[in-house]
PDB file of C-alpha atoms and ligand atoms in Angstrom:
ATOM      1  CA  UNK N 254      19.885  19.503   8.928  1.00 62.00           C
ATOM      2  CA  UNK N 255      19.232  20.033  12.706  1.00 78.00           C
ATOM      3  CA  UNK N 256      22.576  18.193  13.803  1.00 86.00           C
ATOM      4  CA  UNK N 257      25.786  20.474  13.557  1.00 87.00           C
ATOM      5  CA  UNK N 258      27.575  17.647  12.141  1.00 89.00           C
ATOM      6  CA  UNK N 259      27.103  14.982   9.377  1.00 91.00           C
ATOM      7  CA  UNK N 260      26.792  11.383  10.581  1.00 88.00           C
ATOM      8  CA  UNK N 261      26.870   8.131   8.005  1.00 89.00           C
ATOM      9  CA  UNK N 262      25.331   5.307   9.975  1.00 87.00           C
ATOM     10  CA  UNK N 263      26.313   2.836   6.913  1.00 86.00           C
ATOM     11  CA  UNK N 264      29.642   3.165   8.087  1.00 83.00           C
ATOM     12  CA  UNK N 265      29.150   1.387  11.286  1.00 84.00           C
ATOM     13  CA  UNK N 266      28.133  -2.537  10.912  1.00 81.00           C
ATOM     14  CA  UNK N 267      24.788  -3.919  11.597  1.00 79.00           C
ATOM     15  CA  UNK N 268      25.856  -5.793  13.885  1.00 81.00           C
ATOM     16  CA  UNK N 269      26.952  -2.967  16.025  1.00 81.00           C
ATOM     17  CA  UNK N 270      23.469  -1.371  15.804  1.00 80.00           C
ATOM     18  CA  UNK N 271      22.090  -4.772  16.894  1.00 78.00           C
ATOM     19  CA  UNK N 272      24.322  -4.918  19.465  1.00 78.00           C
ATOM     20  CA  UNK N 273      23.726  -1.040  21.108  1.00 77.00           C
ATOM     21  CA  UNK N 274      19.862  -2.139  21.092  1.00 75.00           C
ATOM     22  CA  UNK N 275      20.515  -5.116  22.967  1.00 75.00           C
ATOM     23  CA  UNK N 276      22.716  -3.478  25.420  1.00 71.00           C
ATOM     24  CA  UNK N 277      19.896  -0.711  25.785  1.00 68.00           C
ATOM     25  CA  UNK N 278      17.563  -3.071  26.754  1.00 66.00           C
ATOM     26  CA  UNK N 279      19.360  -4.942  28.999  1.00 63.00           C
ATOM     27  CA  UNK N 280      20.414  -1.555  30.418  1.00 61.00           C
ATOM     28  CA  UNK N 281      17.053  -0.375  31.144  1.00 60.00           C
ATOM     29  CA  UNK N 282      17.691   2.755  28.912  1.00 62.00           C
ATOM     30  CA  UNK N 283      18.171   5.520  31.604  1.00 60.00           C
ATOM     31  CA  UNK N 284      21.470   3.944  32.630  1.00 57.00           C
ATOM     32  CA  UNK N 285      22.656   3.862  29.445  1.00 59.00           C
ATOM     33  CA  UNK N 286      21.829   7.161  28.303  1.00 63.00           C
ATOM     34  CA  UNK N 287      22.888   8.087  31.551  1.00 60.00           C
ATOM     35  CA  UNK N 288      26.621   7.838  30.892  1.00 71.00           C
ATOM     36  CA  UNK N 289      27.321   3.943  29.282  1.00 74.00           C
ATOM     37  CA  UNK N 290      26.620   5.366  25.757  1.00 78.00           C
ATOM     38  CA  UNK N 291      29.876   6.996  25.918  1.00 83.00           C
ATOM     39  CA  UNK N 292      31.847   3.770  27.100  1.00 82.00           C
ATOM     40  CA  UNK N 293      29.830   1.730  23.895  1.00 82.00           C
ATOM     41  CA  UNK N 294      31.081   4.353  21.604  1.00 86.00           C
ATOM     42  CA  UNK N 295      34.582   4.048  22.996  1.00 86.00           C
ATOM     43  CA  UNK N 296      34.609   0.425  22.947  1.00 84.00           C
ATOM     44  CA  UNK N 297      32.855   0.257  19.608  1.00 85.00           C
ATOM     45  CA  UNK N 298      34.830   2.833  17.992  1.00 87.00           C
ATOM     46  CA  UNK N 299      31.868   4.551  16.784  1.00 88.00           C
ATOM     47  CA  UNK N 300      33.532   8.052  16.580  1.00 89.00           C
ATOM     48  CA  UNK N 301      36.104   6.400  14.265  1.00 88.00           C
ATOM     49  CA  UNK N 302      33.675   4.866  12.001  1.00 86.00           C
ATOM     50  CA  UNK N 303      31.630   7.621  11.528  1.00 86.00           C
ATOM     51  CA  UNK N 304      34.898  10.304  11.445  1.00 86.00           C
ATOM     52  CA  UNK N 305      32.748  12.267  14.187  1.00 91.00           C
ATOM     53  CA  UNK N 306      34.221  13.568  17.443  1.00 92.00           C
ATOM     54  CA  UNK N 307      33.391  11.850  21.065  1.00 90.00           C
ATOM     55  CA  UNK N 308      30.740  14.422  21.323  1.00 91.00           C
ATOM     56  CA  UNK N 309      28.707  14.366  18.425  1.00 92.00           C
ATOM     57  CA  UNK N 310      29.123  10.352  18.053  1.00 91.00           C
ATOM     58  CA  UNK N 311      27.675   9.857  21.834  1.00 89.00           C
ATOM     59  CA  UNK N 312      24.887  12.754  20.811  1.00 89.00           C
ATOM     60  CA  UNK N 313      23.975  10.174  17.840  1.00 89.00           C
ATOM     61  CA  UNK N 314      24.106   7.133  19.926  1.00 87.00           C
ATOM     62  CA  UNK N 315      21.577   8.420  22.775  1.00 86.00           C
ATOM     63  CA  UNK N 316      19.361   9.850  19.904  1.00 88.00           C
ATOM     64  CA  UNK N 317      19.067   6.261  18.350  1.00 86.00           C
ATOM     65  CA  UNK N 318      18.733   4.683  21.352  1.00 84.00           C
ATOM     66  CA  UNK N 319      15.905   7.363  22.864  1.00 85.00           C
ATOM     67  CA  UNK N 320      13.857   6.963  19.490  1.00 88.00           C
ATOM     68  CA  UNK N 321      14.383   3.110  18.826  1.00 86.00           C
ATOM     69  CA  UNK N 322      12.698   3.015  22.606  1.00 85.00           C
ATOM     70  CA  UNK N 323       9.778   5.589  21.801  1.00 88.00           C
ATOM     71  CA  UNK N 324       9.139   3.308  18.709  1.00 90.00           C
ATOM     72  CA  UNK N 325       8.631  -0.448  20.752  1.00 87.00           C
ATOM     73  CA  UNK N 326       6.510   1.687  23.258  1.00 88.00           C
ATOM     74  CA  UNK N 327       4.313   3.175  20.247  1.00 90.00           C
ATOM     75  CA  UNK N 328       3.968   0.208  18.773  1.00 92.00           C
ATOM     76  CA  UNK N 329       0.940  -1.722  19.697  1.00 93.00           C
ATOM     77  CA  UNK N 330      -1.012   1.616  19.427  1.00 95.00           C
ATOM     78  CA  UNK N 331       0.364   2.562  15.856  1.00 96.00           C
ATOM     79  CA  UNK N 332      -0.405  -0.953  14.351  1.00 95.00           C
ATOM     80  CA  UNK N 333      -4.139  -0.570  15.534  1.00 95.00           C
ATOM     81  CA  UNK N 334      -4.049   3.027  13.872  1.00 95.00           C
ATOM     82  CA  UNK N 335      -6.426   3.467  10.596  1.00 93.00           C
ATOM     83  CA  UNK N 336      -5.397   6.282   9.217  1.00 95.00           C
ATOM     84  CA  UNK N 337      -1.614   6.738   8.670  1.00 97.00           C
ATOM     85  CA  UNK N 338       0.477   9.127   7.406  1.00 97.00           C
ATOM     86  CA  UNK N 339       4.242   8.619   5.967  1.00 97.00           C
ATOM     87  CA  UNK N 340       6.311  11.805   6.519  1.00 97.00           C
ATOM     88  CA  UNK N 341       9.597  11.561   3.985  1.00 97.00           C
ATOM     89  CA  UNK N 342      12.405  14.056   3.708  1.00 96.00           C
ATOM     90  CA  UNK N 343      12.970  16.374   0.658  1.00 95.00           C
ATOM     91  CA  UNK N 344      16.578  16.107   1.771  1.00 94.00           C
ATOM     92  CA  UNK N 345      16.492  12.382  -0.006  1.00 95.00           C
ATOM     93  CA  UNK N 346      15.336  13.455  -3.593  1.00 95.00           C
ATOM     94  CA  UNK N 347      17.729  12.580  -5.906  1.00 92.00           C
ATOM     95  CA  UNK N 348      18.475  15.809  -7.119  1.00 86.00           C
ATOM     96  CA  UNK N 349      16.854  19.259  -5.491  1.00 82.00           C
ATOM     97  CA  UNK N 350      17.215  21.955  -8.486  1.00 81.00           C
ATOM     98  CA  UNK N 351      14.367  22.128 -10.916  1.00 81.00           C
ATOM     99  CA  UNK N 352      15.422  18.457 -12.212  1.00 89.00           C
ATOM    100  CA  UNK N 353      13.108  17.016  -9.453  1.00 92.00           C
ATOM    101  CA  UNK N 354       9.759  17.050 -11.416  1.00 93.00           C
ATOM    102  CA  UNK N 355       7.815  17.097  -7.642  1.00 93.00           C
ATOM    103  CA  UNK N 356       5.745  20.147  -7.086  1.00 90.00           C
ATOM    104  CA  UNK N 357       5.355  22.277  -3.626  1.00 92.00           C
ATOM    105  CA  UNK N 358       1.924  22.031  -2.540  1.00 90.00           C
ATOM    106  CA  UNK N 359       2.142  25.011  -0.114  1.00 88.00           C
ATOM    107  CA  UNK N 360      -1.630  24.483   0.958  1.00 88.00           C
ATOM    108  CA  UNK N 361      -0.783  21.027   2.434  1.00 89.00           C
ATOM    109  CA  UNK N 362       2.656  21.583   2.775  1.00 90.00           C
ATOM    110  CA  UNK N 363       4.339  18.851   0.921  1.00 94.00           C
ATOM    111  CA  UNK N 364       6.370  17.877  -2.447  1.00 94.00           C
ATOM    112  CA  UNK N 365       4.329  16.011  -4.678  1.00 94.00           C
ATOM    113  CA  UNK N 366       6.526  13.095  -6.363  1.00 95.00           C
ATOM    114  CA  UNK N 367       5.882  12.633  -9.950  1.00 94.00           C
ATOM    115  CA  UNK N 368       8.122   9.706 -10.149  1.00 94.00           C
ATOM    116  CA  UNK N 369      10.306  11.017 -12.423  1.00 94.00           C
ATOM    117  CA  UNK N 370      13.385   8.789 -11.896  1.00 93.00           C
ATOM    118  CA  UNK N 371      13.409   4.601 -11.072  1.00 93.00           C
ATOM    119  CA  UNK N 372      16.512   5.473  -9.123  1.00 93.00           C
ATOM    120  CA  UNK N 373      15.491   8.276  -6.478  1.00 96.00           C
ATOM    121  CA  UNK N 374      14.438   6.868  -2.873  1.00 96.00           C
ATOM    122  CA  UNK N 375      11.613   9.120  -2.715  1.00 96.00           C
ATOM    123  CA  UNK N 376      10.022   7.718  -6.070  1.00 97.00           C
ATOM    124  CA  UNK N 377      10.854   4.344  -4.209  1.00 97.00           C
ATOM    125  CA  UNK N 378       9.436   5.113  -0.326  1.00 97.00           C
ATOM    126  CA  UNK N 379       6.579   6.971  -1.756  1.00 97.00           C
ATOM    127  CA  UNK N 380       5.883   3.697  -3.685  1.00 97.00           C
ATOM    128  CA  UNK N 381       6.618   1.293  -1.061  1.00 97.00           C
ATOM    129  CA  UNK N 382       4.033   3.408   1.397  1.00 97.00           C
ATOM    130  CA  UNK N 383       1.125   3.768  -1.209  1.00 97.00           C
ATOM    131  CA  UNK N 384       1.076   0.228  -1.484  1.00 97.00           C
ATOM    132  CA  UNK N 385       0.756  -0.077   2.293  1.00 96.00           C
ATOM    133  CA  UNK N 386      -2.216   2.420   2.240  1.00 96.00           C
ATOM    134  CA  UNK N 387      -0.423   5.246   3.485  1.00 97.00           C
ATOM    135  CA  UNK N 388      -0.601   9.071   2.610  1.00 96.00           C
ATOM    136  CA  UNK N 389       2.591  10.017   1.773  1.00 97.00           C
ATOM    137  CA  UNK N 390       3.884  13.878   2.094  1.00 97.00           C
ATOM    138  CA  UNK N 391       7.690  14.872   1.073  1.00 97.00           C
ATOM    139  CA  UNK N 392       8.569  17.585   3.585  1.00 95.00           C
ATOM    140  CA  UNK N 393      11.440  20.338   4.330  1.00 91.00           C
ATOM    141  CA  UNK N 394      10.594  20.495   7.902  1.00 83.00           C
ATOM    142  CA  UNK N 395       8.818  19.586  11.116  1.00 82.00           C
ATOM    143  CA  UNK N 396       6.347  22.753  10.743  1.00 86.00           C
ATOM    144  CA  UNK N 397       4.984  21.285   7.479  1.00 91.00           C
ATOM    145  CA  UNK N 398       4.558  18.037   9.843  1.00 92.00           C
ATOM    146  CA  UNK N 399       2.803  19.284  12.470  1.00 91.00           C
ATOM    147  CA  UNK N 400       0.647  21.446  10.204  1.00 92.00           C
ATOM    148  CA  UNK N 401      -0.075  18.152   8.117  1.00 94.00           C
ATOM    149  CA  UNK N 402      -1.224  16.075  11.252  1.00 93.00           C
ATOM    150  CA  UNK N 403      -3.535  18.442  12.564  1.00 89.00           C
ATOM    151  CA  UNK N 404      -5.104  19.080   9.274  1.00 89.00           C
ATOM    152  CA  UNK N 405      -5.652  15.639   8.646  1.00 88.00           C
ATOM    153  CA  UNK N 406      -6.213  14.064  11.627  1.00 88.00           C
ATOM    154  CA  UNK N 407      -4.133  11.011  11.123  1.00 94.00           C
ATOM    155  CA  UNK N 408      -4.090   8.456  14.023  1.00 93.00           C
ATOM    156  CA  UNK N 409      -0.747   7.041  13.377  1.00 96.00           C
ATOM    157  CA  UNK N 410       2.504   8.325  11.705  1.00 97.00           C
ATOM    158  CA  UNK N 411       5.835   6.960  10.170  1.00 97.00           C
ATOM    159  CA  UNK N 412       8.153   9.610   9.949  1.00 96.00           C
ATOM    160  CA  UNK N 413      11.844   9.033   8.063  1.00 97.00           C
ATOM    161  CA  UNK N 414      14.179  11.939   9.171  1.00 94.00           C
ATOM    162  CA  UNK N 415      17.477  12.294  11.475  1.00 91.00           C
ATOM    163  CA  UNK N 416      17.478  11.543  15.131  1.00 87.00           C
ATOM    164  CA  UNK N 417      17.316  15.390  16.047  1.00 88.00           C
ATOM    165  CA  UNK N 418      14.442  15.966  14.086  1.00 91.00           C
ATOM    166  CA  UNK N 419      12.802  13.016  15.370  1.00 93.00           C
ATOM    167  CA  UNK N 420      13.244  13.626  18.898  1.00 89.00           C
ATOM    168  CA  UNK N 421      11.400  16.849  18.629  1.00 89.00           C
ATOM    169  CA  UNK N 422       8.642  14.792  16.525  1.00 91.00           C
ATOM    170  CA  UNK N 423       8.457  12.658  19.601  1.00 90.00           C
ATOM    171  CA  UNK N 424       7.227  15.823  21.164  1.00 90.00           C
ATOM    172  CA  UNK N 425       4.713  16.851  18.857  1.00 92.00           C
ATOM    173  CA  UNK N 426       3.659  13.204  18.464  1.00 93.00           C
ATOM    174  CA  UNK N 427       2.888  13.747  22.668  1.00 92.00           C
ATOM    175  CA  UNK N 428       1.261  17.157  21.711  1.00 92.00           C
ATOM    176  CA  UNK N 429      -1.303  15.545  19.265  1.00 92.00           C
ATOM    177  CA  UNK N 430      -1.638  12.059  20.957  1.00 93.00           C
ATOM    178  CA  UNK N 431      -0.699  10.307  17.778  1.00 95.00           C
ATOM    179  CA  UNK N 432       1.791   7.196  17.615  1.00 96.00           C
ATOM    180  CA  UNK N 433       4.441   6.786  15.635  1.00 96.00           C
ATOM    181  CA  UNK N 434       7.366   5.192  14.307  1.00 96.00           C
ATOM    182  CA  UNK N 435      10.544   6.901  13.858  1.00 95.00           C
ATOM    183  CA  UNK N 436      13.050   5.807  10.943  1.00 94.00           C
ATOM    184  CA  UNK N 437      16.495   7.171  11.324  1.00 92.00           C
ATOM    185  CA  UNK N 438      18.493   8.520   7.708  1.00 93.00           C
ATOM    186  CA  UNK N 439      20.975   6.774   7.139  1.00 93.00           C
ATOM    187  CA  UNK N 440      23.112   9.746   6.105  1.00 92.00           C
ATOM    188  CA  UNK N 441      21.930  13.438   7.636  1.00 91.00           C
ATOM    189  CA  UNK N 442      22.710  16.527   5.376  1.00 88.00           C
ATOM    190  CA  UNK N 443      21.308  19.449   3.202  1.00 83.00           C
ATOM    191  CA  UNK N 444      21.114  17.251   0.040  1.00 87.00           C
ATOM    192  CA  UNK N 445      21.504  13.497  -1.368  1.00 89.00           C
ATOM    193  CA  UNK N 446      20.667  12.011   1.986  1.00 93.00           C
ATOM    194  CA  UNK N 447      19.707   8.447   2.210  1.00 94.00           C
ATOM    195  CA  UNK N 448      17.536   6.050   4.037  1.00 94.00           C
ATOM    196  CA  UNK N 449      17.278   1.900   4.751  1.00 93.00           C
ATOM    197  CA  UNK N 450      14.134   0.857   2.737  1.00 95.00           C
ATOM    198  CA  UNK N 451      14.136  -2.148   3.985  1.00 93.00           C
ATOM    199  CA  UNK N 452      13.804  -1.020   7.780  1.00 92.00           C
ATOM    200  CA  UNK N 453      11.119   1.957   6.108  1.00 96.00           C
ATOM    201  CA  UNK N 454       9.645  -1.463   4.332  1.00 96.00           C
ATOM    202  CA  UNK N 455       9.675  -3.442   7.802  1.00 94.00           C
ATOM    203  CA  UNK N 456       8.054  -0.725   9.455  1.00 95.00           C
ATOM    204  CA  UNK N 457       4.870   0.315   7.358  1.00 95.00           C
TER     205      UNK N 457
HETATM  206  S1  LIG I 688      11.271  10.753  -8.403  1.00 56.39           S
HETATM  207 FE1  LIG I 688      10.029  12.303  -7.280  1.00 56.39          FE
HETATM  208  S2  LIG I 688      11.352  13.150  -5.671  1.00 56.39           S
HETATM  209 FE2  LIG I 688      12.658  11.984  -7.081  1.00 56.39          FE
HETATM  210  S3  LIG I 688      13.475  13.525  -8.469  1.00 56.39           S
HETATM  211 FE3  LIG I 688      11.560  12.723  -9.424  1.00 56.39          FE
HETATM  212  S4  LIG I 688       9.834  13.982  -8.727  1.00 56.39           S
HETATM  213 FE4  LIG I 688      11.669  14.460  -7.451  1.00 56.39          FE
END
């Protein structure tokens, strides 16, 4: 949980979101990291929707804004890559004690899903990437990621985490000259964390 603070994006409408990507665009980006994402977050209430303070709800707004605009860079390149790789957080599993049936792989440093439960959004990202061809690894952490993408020499990568972790996979992204796509959680945490399968779905 890189972020000192726990953020629920389900709490703030869609049409919000929609609306601060817009606005970011129109902006040119710079300007609006630059000092506007504060006035959105004022005018959209954000900190009061998400029960975060000014700070932390402006950190959250420039993080999806910074990695929603690495992803429409990255994404001509990623669509031509072969060989992809979804990266999933262990945070989501629907439970973390030995009821999870996955098993730690420590010499490619992943959980393997067994599928035990209909219900858990791992079984159910894990699913929805096979079927798109990908190889999907469960992670605790960026250093299983980077170790995973050297080993394997992927040339493109989806990885589901929270926007602080993502903006330091942005750098190792750079580092290997791989493109990605970055999916943001929903809800950040330790444990029972959650993600949109339909954006995951829309962008495998
Ligand atoms: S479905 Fe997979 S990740 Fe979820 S609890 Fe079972 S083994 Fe663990």
């Amino acid at each position: 949980m890189p972020y000192s603070f726990i953020y629920d994006l389900t709490r703030i409408p869609q049409g919000v979101i929609k609306q601060l990507f817009t606005l970011a665009y129109g902006a040119r980006l710079h300007k609006l990291l630059g000092g506007q994402a504060k006035r959105f977050v004022k005018a959209f209430k954000i900190d009061e929707a998400t029960g975060l303070n000014l700070v932390d709800a402006i950190a959250l707004v420039e993080d999806l804004i910074e990695v929603q605009v690495a992803n429409s860079i990255q994404r001509d390149k990623f669509e031509r890559a072969e060989r992809k790789a979804l990266l999933l957080p262990h945070c989501a599993r629907s439970c973390m004690d030995k009821q999870c049936m996955a098993d730690f792989k420590a010499d490619v440093p992943n959980y393997e899903c067994k599928g035990c439960r209909g219900s858990c959004l791992i079984n159910k990202a894990t699913a929805l990437g096979k079927a798109k061809g990908y190889d999907v690894y469960v992670i605790p952490g960026g250093a299983c990621a980077e170790r995973i993408l050297k080993d394997k020499e992927y040339d493109g990568v989806v990885g589901v985490a929270c926007g602080m972790e993502l903006k330091m996979g942005l750098g190792l992204l750079k580092k290997l000259g791989i493109p990605g796509q970055g999916i943001f959680l929903t809800k950040n945490g330790c444990s029972n964390t959650s993600l949109n399968l339909q954006n995951l779905a829309r962008t495998l």
